[in-house]
């Protein structure tokens, strides 16, 4: 599914095991107000599922076992970086359409890299190649050669967000603040949202990985989903810049199905293998138009559907052997959502 092919990075980045603090007592399966709860959990369990948690207007209406045990989000981490960018806009640290070379001085003499905007880094259209393997450190990522003109192609991989991490590091330092992007995210977003981090893996340079590496329990990931469902507000007050937040969920011309680190149910001309592997881009799927998805390897998912008041978390075991062998997962976002949202309707193809 989403992000699987190029997220072979996880196979060599770390062992595919749950991390974090000792798990809390198992959460008993809830009697769901929606009759699709049992069907959705069964579908998830049949596809290496570990946890399913559904909140409707902030109240738990469906829960499997182990929703309090931390698991790695893999590329689900990326979507938090988009939220960090919206916070940084509110703080006056950056603008989405500014050139990265305004901060990365060593790019100014490179005609291609000098033109890259921060928006393009977040949209995976900045020209860095799709890549397999352990993400490079922030500084090393700056030296990766472009394989496409900025803004013209969607190329999903870890490098753009590692570069964004370096941009944030330099901007924070220039502003006289703590220059650690992870601590910025925790201070500006995770702590106000009450999110408890299980772990966050570092890259080879000792900096927190921006494309992957965050370890959260389903209950904690759901808090981020609820923040998104509420429009980037806490107690009615914007925690991030409102305009920048809205732009996270607008696709690019190169790939309308991918916003600024969030996946969208949009038809797309993009023929890259990552986008082709998802089944949410078919207009005939009947998915809610305001659905947004954070997705990671092993079919980790955070679905947010504001029009239905829903935040949905799904976590699963990562099958490294299958990834290394190139075996495609048979997980279907459409089938899972159909089971949960419309259990009495005809099955989604």
mmCIF file of C-alpha atoms in Angstrom:
data_model
loop_
_atom_site.group_PDB
_atom_site.id
_atom_site.type_symbol
_atom_site.label_atom_id
_atom_site.label_comp_id
_atom_site.label_asym_id
_atom_site.label_seq_id
_atom_site.Cartn_x
_atom_site.Cartn_y
_atom_site.Cartn_z
ATOM 1 C CA UNK A 1 0.000 0.000 0.000
ATOM 2 C CA UNK A 2 0.949 3.646 0.424
ATOM 3 C CA UNK A 3 4.661 4.101 0.844
ATOM 4 C CA UNK A 4 5.488 0.385 0.792
ATOM 5 C CA UNK A 5 7.841 0.060 -2.143
ATOM 6 C CA UNK A 6 10.131 2.923 -1.328
ATOM 7 C CA UNK A 7 9.848 2.330 2.386
ATOM 8 C CA UNK A 8 12.094 -0.674 2.145
ATOM 9 C CA UNK A 9 14.265 1.746 4.057
ATOM 10 C CA UNK A 10 12.779 0.325 7.217
ATOM 11 C CA UNK A 11 14.188 -3.099 6.535
ATOM 12 C CA UNK A 12 17.712 -1.887 7.107
ATOM 13 C CA UNK A 13 17.026 1.037 9.428
ATOM 14 C CA UNK A 14 15.979 -0.869 12.536
ATOM 15 C CA UNK A 15 14.487 -4.085 13.805
ATOM 16 C CA UNK A 16 10.731 -4.275 13.114
ATOM 17 C CA UNK A 17 9.621 -4.645 16.694
ATOM 18 C CA UNK A 18 7.406 -2.555 18.915
ATOM 19 C CA UNK A 19 9.315 -0.086 21.034
ATOM 20 C CA UNK A 20 8.703 2.269 23.877
ATOM 21 C CA UNK A 21 7.664 1.888 27.466
ATOM 22 C CA UNK A 22 6.024 -1.207 28.871
ATOM 23 C CA UNK A 23 2.461 -1.586 27.594
ATOM 24 C CA UNK A 24 -0.463 -0.640 29.718
ATOM 25 C CA UNK A 25 -3.171 -3.141 30.504
ATOM 26 C CA UNK A 26 -4.997 -4.282 27.354
ATOM 27 C CA UNK A 27 -7.981 -2.192 26.319
ATOM 28 C CA UNK A 28 -11.049 -4.415 26.077
ATOM 29 C CA UNK A 29 -12.858 -4.483 22.768
ATOM 30 C CA UNK A 30 -15.616 -1.910 22.852
ATOM 31 C CA UNK A 31 -19.255 -2.438 22.004
ATOM 32 C CA UNK A 32 -19.258 -0.199 18.987
ATOM 33 C CA UNK A 33 -22.056 2.168 18.129
ATOM 34 C CA UNK A 34 -21.120 1.408 14.520
ATOM 35 C CA UNK A 35 -21.820 -2.224 13.596
ATOM 36 C CA UNK A 36 -18.697 -2.367 11.424
ATOM 37 C CA UNK A 37 -16.314 -2.399 14.394
ATOM 38 C CA UNK A 38 -15.955 -6.176 14.615
ATOM 39 C CA UNK A 39 -15.632 -6.506 10.831
ATOM 40 C CA UNK A 40 -12.949 -3.823 10.651
ATOM 41 C CA UNK A 41 -10.947 -5.387 13.483
ATOM 42 C CA UNK A 42 -11.266 -8.820 11.860
ATOM 43 C CA UNK A 43 -10.018 -7.455 8.537
ATOM 44 C CA UNK A 44 -7.102 -5.754 10.257
ATOM 45 C CA UNK A 45 -6.232 -8.888 12.263
ATOM 46 C CA UNK A 46 -6.237 -10.944 9.075
ATOM 47 C CA UNK A 47 -3.577 -8.600 7.664
ATOM 48 C CA UNK A 48 -1.063 -8.632 10.537
ATOM 49 C CA UNK A 49 -3.047 -6.101 12.545
ATOM 50 C CA UNK A 50 -1.965 -5.058 16.017
ATOM 51 C CA UNK A 51 -4.419 -2.319 16.947
ATOM 52 C CA UNK A 52 -7.559 -0.579 15.744
ATOM 53 C CA UNK A 53 -8.935 2.472 17.510
ATOM 54 C CA UNK A 54 -11.871 4.591 16.344
ATOM 55 C CA UNK A 55 -12.974 7.876 17.888
ATOM 56 C CA UNK A 56 -16.213 9.592 16.935
ATOM 57 C CA UNK A 57 -16.407 13.211 18.054
ATOM 58 C CA UNK A 58 -13.601 12.412 20.475
ATOM 59 C CA UNK A 59 -15.249 9.399 22.090
ATOM 60 C CA UNK A 60 -13.967 5.848 21.648
ATOM 61 C CA UNK A 61 -16.535 3.838 19.702
ATOM 62 C CA UNK A 62 -14.347 0.936 18.619
ATOM 63 C CA UNK A 63 -11.169 -0.485 20.144
ATOM 64 C CA UNK A 64 -9.180 -3.674 19.714
ATOM 65 C CA UNK A 65 -6.650 -5.026 22.172
ATOM 66 C CA UNK A 66 -3.252 -3.326 22.614
ATOM 67 C CA UNK A 67 -4.202 0.221 21.699
ATOM 68 C CA UNK A 68 -1.891 1.411 24.504
ATOM 69 C CA UNK A 69 1.215 -0.440 23.281
ATOM 70 C CA UNK A 70 3.646 1.775 21.301
ATOM 71 C CA UNK A 71 4.495 0.771 17.723
ATOM 72 C CA UNK A 72 6.599 2.507 15.106
ATOM 73 C CA UNK A 73 4.674 4.666 12.666
ATOM 74 C CA UNK A 74 7.364 4.424 9.994
ATOM 75 C CA UNK A 75 6.386 7.006 7.350
ATOM 76 C CA UNK A 76 3.386 8.003 9.424
ATOM 77 C CA UNK A 77 6.038 10.232 11.023
ATOM 78 C CA UNK A 78 6.153 12.339 7.845
ATOM 79 C CA UNK A 79 2.707 13.806 8.422
ATOM 80 C CA UNK A 80 3.824 15.230 11.760
ATOM 81 C CA UNK A 81 6.548 17.151 9.900
ATOM 82 C CA UNK A 82 3.846 18.891 7.861
ATOM 83 C CA UNK A 83 2.198 19.987 11.095
ATOM 84 C CA UNK A 84 5.589 21.204 12.336
ATOM 85 C CA UNK A 85 5.860 23.364 9.213
ATOM 86 C CA UNK A 86 2.471 24.952 9.939
ATOM 87 C CA UNK A 87 3.618 25.679 13.498
ATOM 88 C CA UNK A 88 6.825 27.237 12.181
ATOM 89 C CA UNK A 89 4.790 29.503 9.886
ATOM 90 C CA UNK A 90 2.788 30.700 12.884
ATOM 91 C CA UNK A 91 6.048 31.354 14.747
ATOM 92 C CA UNK A 92 7.395 33.461 11.888
ATOM 93 C CA UNK A 93 10.248 31.052 11.221
ATOM 94 C CA UNK A 94 9.394 30.301 7.594
ATOM 95 C CA UNK A 95 6.980 30.639 4.688
ATOM 96 C CA UNK A 96 5.955 27.596 2.661
ATOM 97 C CA UNK A 97 6.881 29.195 -0.654
ATOM 98 C CA UNK A 98 10.267 30.557 0.339
ATOM 99 C CA UNK A 99 13.310 28.988 -1.269
ATOM 100 C CA UNK A 100 15.214 26.480 0.806
ATOM 101 C CA UNK A 101 18.401 28.138 -0.436
ATOM 102 C CA UNK A 102 17.469 31.209 1.608
ATOM 103 C CA UNK A 103 18.546 29.040 4.533
ATOM 104 C CA UNK A 104 20.784 26.433 2.853
ATOM 105 C CA UNK A 105 23.477 28.819 1.596
ATOM 106 C CA UNK A 106 25.491 26.076 -0.109
ATOM 107 C CA UNK A 107 22.649 25.530 -2.591
ATOM 108 C CA UNK A 108 22.727 29.064 -3.970
ATOM 109 C CA UNK A 109 25.277 28.305 -6.678
ATOM 110 C CA UNK A 110 23.390 25.229 -7.901
ATOM 111 C CA UNK A 111 20.688 26.370 -10.384
ATOM 112 C CA UNK A 112 18.457 23.367 -9.692
ATOM 113 C CA UNK A 113 18.672 23.261 -5.919
ATOM 114 C CA UNK A 114 18.560 27.045 -5.616
ATOM 115 C CA UNK A 115 14.997 26.973 -6.979
ATOM 116 C CA UNK A 116 13.596 24.409 -4.514
ATOM 117 C CA UNK A 117 10.895 25.733 -2.187
ATOM 118 C CA UNK A 118 9.959 24.425 1.228
ATOM 119 C CA UNK A 119 6.537 23.519 -0.170
ATOM 120 C CA UNK A 120 8.197 21.280 -2.759
ATOM 121 C CA UNK A 121 10.213 19.481 -0.081
ATOM 122 C CA UNK A 122 7.033 18.694 1.851
ATOM 123 C CA UNK A 123 5.158 17.693 -1.325
ATOM 124 C CA UNK A 124 7.932 15.315 -2.488
ATOM 125 C CA UNK A 125 8.297 17.336 -5.708
ATOM 126 C CA UNK A 126 11.686 18.909 -4.942
ATOM 127 C CA UNK A 127 13.604 16.691 -7.374
ATOM 128 C CA UNK A 128 15.467 14.333 -5.059
ATOM 129 C CA UNK A 129 15.242 10.706 -6.228
ATOM 130 C CA UNK A 130 13.094 8.000 -4.754
ATOM 131 C CA UNK A 131 15.488 5.944 -2.677
ATOM 132 C CA UNK A 132 15.826 2.644 -0.847
ATOM 133 C CA UNK A 133 17.982 2.262 2.221
ATOM 134 C CA UNK A 134 18.694 3.902 5.536
ATOM 135 C CA UNK A 135 18.004 7.655 5.404
ATOM 136 C CA UNK A 136 21.130 9.760 5.315
ATOM 137 C CA UNK A 137 21.787 12.410 7.916
ATOM 138 C CA UNK A 138 20.586 15.971 7.467
ATOM 139 C CA UNK A 139 23.819 17.414 6.064
ATOM 140 C CA UNK A 140 24.495 14.427 3.781
ATOM 141 C CA UNK A 141 20.957 14.692 2.393
ATOM 142 C CA UNK A 142 21.778 18.186 1.136
ATOM 143 C CA UNK A 143 24.347 16.680 -1.238
ATOM 144 C CA UNK A 144 21.969 14.226 -2.941
ATOM 145 C CA UNK A 145 21.846 14.992 -6.674
ATOM 146 C CA UNK A 146 18.521 15.921 -8.273
ATOM 147 C CA UNK A 147 16.873 13.578 -10.762
ATOM 148 C CA UNK A 148 14.049 15.913 -11.712
ATOM 149 C CA UNK A 149 13.422 19.622 -12.041
ATOM 150 C CA UNK A 150 11.814 21.023 -8.880
ATOM 151 C CA UNK A 151 8.025 21.018 -9.032
ATOM 152 C CA UNK A 152 7.702 18.689 -12.027
ATOM 153 C CA UNK A 153 7.684 15.143 -10.607
ATOM 154 C CA UNK A 154 6.459 13.367 -7.487
ATOM 155 C CA UNK A 155 9.319 11.261 -6.101
ATOM 156 C CA UNK A 156 8.560 9.743 -2.708
ATOM 157 C CA UNK A 157 11.488 9.116 -0.412
ATOM 158 C CA UNK A 158 13.207 10.119 2.835
ATOM 159 C CA UNK A 159 15.627 12.747 1.528
ATOM 160 C CA UNK A 160 13.295 15.793 1.225
ATOM 161 C CA UNK A 161 12.189 15.559 4.849
ATOM 162 C CA UNK A 162 15.721 15.056 6.133
ATOM 163 C CA UNK A 163 16.558 18.262 4.254
ATOM 164 C CA UNK A 164 13.558 19.942 5.862
ATOM 165 C CA UNK A 165 14.945 18.849 9.222
ATOM 166 C CA UNK A 166 18.190 20.684 8.416
ATOM 167 C CA UNK A 167 16.256 23.766 7.304
ATOM 168 C CA UNK A 168 14.403 23.783 10.622
ATOM 169 C CA UNK A 169 17.613 23.213 12.566
ATOM 170 C CA UNK A 170 19.273 26.228 10.964
ATOM 171 C CA UNK A 171 16.221 28.458 11.272
ATOM 172 C CA UNK A 172 15.798 27.664 14.938
ATOM 173 C CA UNK A 173 19.474 28.332 15.597
ATOM 174 C CA UNK A 174 19.330 31.630 13.693
ATOM 175 C CA UNK A 175 16.355 32.673 15.823
ATOM 176 C CA UNK A 176 18.311 31.937 18.994
ATOM 177 C CA UNK A 177 16.142 28.971 19.911
ATOM 178 C CA UNK A 178 16.829 25.352 20.767
ATOM 179 C CA UNK A 179 17.888 24.055 17.328
ATOM 180 C CA UNK A 180 16.650 20.468 17.753
ATOM 181 C CA UNK A 181 13.651 19.877 15.392
ATOM 182 C CA UNK A 182 12.410 16.998 17.537
ATOM 183 C CA UNK A 183 12.297 19.145 20.652
ATOM 184 C CA UNK A 184 10.546 21.862 18.646
ATOM 185 C CA UNK A 185 7.861 19.390 17.575
ATOM 186 C CA UNK A 186 7.458 18.150 21.122
ATOM 187 C CA UNK A 187 7.289 21.645 22.592
ATOM 188 C CA UNK A 188 4.968 23.126 19.951
ATOM 189 C CA UNK A 189 2.724 20.151 19.202
ATOM 190 C CA UNK A 190 3.088 16.929 21.132
ATOM 191 C CA UNK A 191 3.188 18.359 24.653
ATOM 192 C CA UNK A 192 0.176 20.681 24.134
ATOM 193 C CA UNK A 193 -1.732 17.732 22.656
ATOM 194 C CA UNK A 194 -0.843 15.494 25.590
ATOM 195 C CA UNK A 195 0.972 12.994 23.352
ATOM 196 C CA UNK A 196 3.357 10.580 25.082
ATOM 197 C CA UNK A 197 6.221 9.509 22.806
ATOM 198 C CA UNK A 198 7.333 5.891 23.087
ATOM 199 C CA UNK A 199 10.560 6.498 21.168
ATOM 200 C CA UNK A 200 11.933 8.426 18.202
ATOM 201 C CA UNK A 201 14.845 6.901 16.315
ATOM 202 C CA UNK A 202 17.831 9.012 15.296
ATOM 203 C CA UNK A 203 19.644 8.975 11.974
ATOM 204 C CA UNK A 204 23.369 8.372 11.490
ATOM 205 C CA UNK A 205 24.102 11.991 12.444
ATOM 206 C CA UNK A 206 22.338 11.702 15.798
ATOM 207 C CA UNK A 207 19.406 13.887 14.737
ATOM 208 C CA UNK A 208 15.841 12.594 14.964
ATOM 209 C CA UNK A 209 14.636 11.118 11.681
ATOM 210 C CA UNK A 210 12.000 13.279 10.039
ATOM 211 C CA UNK A 211 10.737 10.719 7.442
ATOM 212 C CA UNK A 212 10.242 7.854 9.942
ATOM 213 C CA UNK A 213 11.183 6.661 13.407
ATOM 214 C CA UNK A 214 8.406 7.948 15.680
ATOM 215 C CA UNK A 215 6.956 5.292 18.001
ATOM 216 C CA UNK A 216 3.450 5.900 19.377
ATOM 217 C CA UNK A 217 0.598 3.898 20.827
ATOM 218 C CA UNK A 218 -2.688 4.026 18.931
ATOM 219 C CA UNK A 219 -4.157 6.109 21.767
ATOM 220 C CA UNK A 220 -1.390 8.700 21.279
ATOM 221 C CA UNK A 221 -1.502 8.776 17.479
ATOM 222 C CA UNK A 222 -5.254 9.335 17.769
ATOM 223 C CA UNK A 223 -4.570 12.583 19.676
ATOM 224 C CA UNK A 224 -2.739 13.907 16.625
ATOM 225 C CA UNK A 225 -5.655 12.791 14.457
ATOM 226 C CA UNK A 226 -8.103 14.597 16.710
ATOM 227 C CA UNK A 227 -6.013 17.760 16.422
ATOM 228 C CA UNK A 228 -6.265 17.503 12.641
ATOM 229 C CA UNK A 229 -10.002 16.757 12.818
ATOM 230 C CA UNK A 230 -10.488 19.906 14.894
ATOM 231 C CA UNK A 231 -8.803 22.029 12.246
ATOM 232 C CA UNK A 232 -5.451 22.503 13.944
ATOM 233 C CA UNK A 233 -6.998 24.003 17.066
ATOM 234 C CA UNK A 234 -6.841 23.225 20.782
ATOM 235 C CA UNK A 235 -9.759 24.472 22.886
ATOM 236 C CA UNK A 236 -10.847 26.492 19.879
ATOM 237 C CA UNK A 237 -7.518 28.304 19.503
ATOM 238 C CA UNK A 238 -5.173 27.696 16.532
ATOM 239 C CA UNK A 239 -1.981 25.928 17.587
ATOM 240 C CA UNK A 240 -0.545 26.362 14.070
ATOM 241 C CA UNK A 241 -0.998 28.846 11.231
ATOM 242 C CA UNK A 242 -4.520 28.314 9.861
ATOM 243 C CA UNK A 243 -3.709 28.998 6.213
ATOM 244 C CA UNK A 244 -0.620 26.788 6.247
ATOM 245 C CA UNK A 245 -2.589 24.040 7.992
ATOM 246 C CA UNK A 246 -5.231 24.091 5.241
ATOM 247 C CA UNK A 247 -2.526 23.852 2.578
ATOM 248 C CA UNK A 248 -1.249 20.587 4.065
ATOM 249 C CA UNK A 249 -4.313 18.934 2.548
ATOM 250 C CA UNK A 250 -4.025 20.328 -0.973
ATOM 251 C CA UNK A 251 -2.365 18.120 -3.560
ATOM 252 C CA UNK A 252 0.248 19.283 -6.030
ATOM 253 C CA UNK A 253 -0.091 19.402 -9.796
ATOM 254 C CA UNK A 254 2.415 16.552 -9.994
ATOM 255 C CA UNK A 255 0.380 14.424 -7.570
ATOM 256 C CA UNK A 256 -3.079 15.618 -6.456
ATOM 257 C CA UNK A 257 -3.278 12.573 -4.144
ATOM 258 C CA UNK A 258 -0.455 13.837 -1.920
ATOM 259 C CA UNK A 259 -0.565 17.132 -0.088
ATOM 260 C CA UNK A 260 2.184 18.411 2.163
ATOM 261 C CA UNK A 261 3.017 15.075 3.882
ATOM 262 C CA UNK A 262 -0.623 13.838 3.897
ATOM 263 C CA UNK A 263 -2.317 11.419 1.468
ATOM 264 C CA UNK A 264 -5.633 12.418 -0.115
ATOM 265 C CA UNK A 265 -8.406 10.514 -1.957
ATOM 266 C CA UNK A 266 -7.859 12.224 -5.310
ATOM 267 C CA UNK A 267 -7.489 11.034 -8.873
ATOM 268 C CA UNK A 268 -3.898 11.522 -9.949
ATOM 269 C CA UNK A 269 -1.773 11.323 -13.092
ATOM 270 C CA UNK A 270 1.260 10.334 -11.015
ATOM 271 C CA UNK A 271 2.602 6.955 -12.139
ATOM 272 C CA UNK A 272 5.202 6.491 -9.422
ATOM 273 C CA UNK A 273 5.118 3.044 -7.743
ATOM 274 C CA UNK A 274 4.141 4.403 -4.339
ATOM 275 C CA UNK A 275 1.018 6.184 -5.556
ATOM 276 C CA UNK A 276 0.104 3.252 -7.815
ATOM 277 C CA UNK A 277 0.152 0.959 -4.807
ATOM 278 C CA UNK A 278 -2.687 2.715 -2.986
ATOM 279 C CA UNK A 279 -6.386 2.159 -3.654
ATOM 280 C CA UNK A 280 -7.747 5.465 -2.336
ATOM 281 C CA UNK A 281 -7.186 7.444 -5.550
ATOM 282 C CA UNK A 282 -10.064 5.981 -7.585
ATOM 283 C CA UNK A 283 -12.887 8.565 -7.822
ATOM 284 C CA UNK A 284 -15.368 5.684 -7.958
ATOM 285 C CA UNK A 285 -14.313 4.489 -4.505
ATOM 286 C CA UNK A 286 -16.898 6.691 -2.827
ATOM 287 C CA UNK A 287 -14.542 7.772 -0.036
ATOM 288 C CA UNK A 288 -15.353 10.979 1.875
ATOM 289 C CA UNK A 289 -13.814 13.934 0.046
ATOM 290 C CA UNK A 290 -12.345 15.326 3.270
ATOM 291 C CA UNK A 291 -10.559 12.098 4.210
ATOM 292 C CA UNK A 292 -6.850 12.645 4.929
ATOM 293 C CA UNK A 293 -4.383 9.859 5.684
ATOM 294 C CA UNK A 294 -1.023 9.532 7.393
ATOM 295 C CA UNK A 295 0.525 6.266 6.217
ATOM 296 C CA UNK A 296 3.570 4.168 6.964
ATOM 297 C CA UNK A 297 5.227 0.924 5.935
ATOM 298 C CA UNK A 298 3.532 -2.213 7.151
ATOM 299 C CA UNK A 299 0.176 -0.531 6.497
ATOM 300 C CA UNK A 300 0.251 1.782 9.506
ATOM 301 C CA UNK A 301 -2.615 4.230 9.124
ATOM 302 C CA UNK A 302 -4.140 7.325 10.666
ATOM 303 C CA UNK A 303 -7.384 8.235 8.887
ATOM 304 C CA UNK A 304 -9.157 11.507 9.699
ATOM 305 C CA UNK A 305 -12.656 12.240 8.347
ATOM 306 C CA UNK A 306 -13.878 15.567 9.781
ATOM 307 C CA UNK A 307 -17.296 15.418 8.082
ATOM 308 C CA UNK A 308 -18.058 12.200 9.973
ATOM 309 C CA UNK A 309 -16.335 13.254 13.183
ATOM 310 C CA UNK A 310 -13.986 10.291 12.886
ATOM 311 C CA UNK A 311 -10.378 9.628 13.792
ATOM 312 C CA UNK A 312 -9.255 6.074 12.971
ATOM 313 C CA UNK A 313 -5.938 4.443 13.858
ATOM 314 C CA UNK A 314 -4.724 1.138 12.467
ATOM 315 C CA UNK A 315 -1.344 -0.384 13.391
ATOM 316 C CA UNK A 316 0.227 -3.632 12.204
ATOM 317 C CA UNK A 317 3.309 -5.834 12.248
ATOM 318 C CA UNK A 318 5.906 -4.932 9.667
ATOM 319 C CA UNK A 319 6.854 -7.938 7.546
ATOM 320 C CA UNK A 320 10.470 -7.166 6.661
ATOM 321 C CA UNK A 321 10.969 -10.451 4.824
ATOM 322 C CA UNK A 322 8.051 -9.647 2.526
ATOM 323 C CA UNK A 323 9.433 -6.165 1.889
ATOM 324 C CA UNK A 324 12.869 -7.488 1.037
ATOM 325 C CA UNK A 325 11.335 -10.065 -1.271
ATOM 326 C CA UNK A 326 9.255 -7.406 -2.997
ATOM 327 C CA UNK A 327 5.968 -9.092 -2.105
ATOM 328 C CA UNK A 328 3.055 -6.711 -2.315
ATOM 329 C CA UNK A 329 0.757 -6.427 0.672
ATOM 330 C CA UNK A 330 -2.889 -7.223 0.026
ATOM 331 C CA UNK A 331 -4.046 -4.611 2.533
ATOM 332 C CA UNK A 332 -6.815 -2.383 1.170
ATOM 333 C CA UNK A 333 -7.672 0.956 2.727
ATOM 334 C CA UNK A 334 -10.961 0.920 0.865
ATOM 335 C CA UNK A 335 -11.977 -2.489 2.191
ATOM 336 C CA UNK A 336 -11.049 -1.573 5.736
ATOM 337 C CA UNK A 337 -12.978 1.695 5.612
ATOM 338 C CA UNK A 338 -15.926 0.025 3.882
ATOM 339 C CA UNK A 339 -16.079 -2.592 6.635
ATOM 340 C CA UNK A 340 -16.009 0.087 9.292
ATOM 341 C CA UNK A 341 -18.236 2.729 7.729
ATOM 342 C CA UNK A 342 -20.730 0.809 5.623
ATOM 343 C CA UNK A 343 -20.872 -2.800 6.842
ATOM 344 C CA UNK A 344 -24.258 -3.485 5.318
ATOM 345 C CA UNK A 345 -23.390 -2.153 1.874
ATOM 346 C CA UNK A 346 -21.941 -4.133 -0.979
ATOM 347 C CA UNK A 347 -18.230 -4.890 -0.656
ATOM 348 C CA UNK A 348 -15.886 -2.383 -2.236
ATOM 349 C CA UNK A 349 -13.942 -3.855 -5.113
#
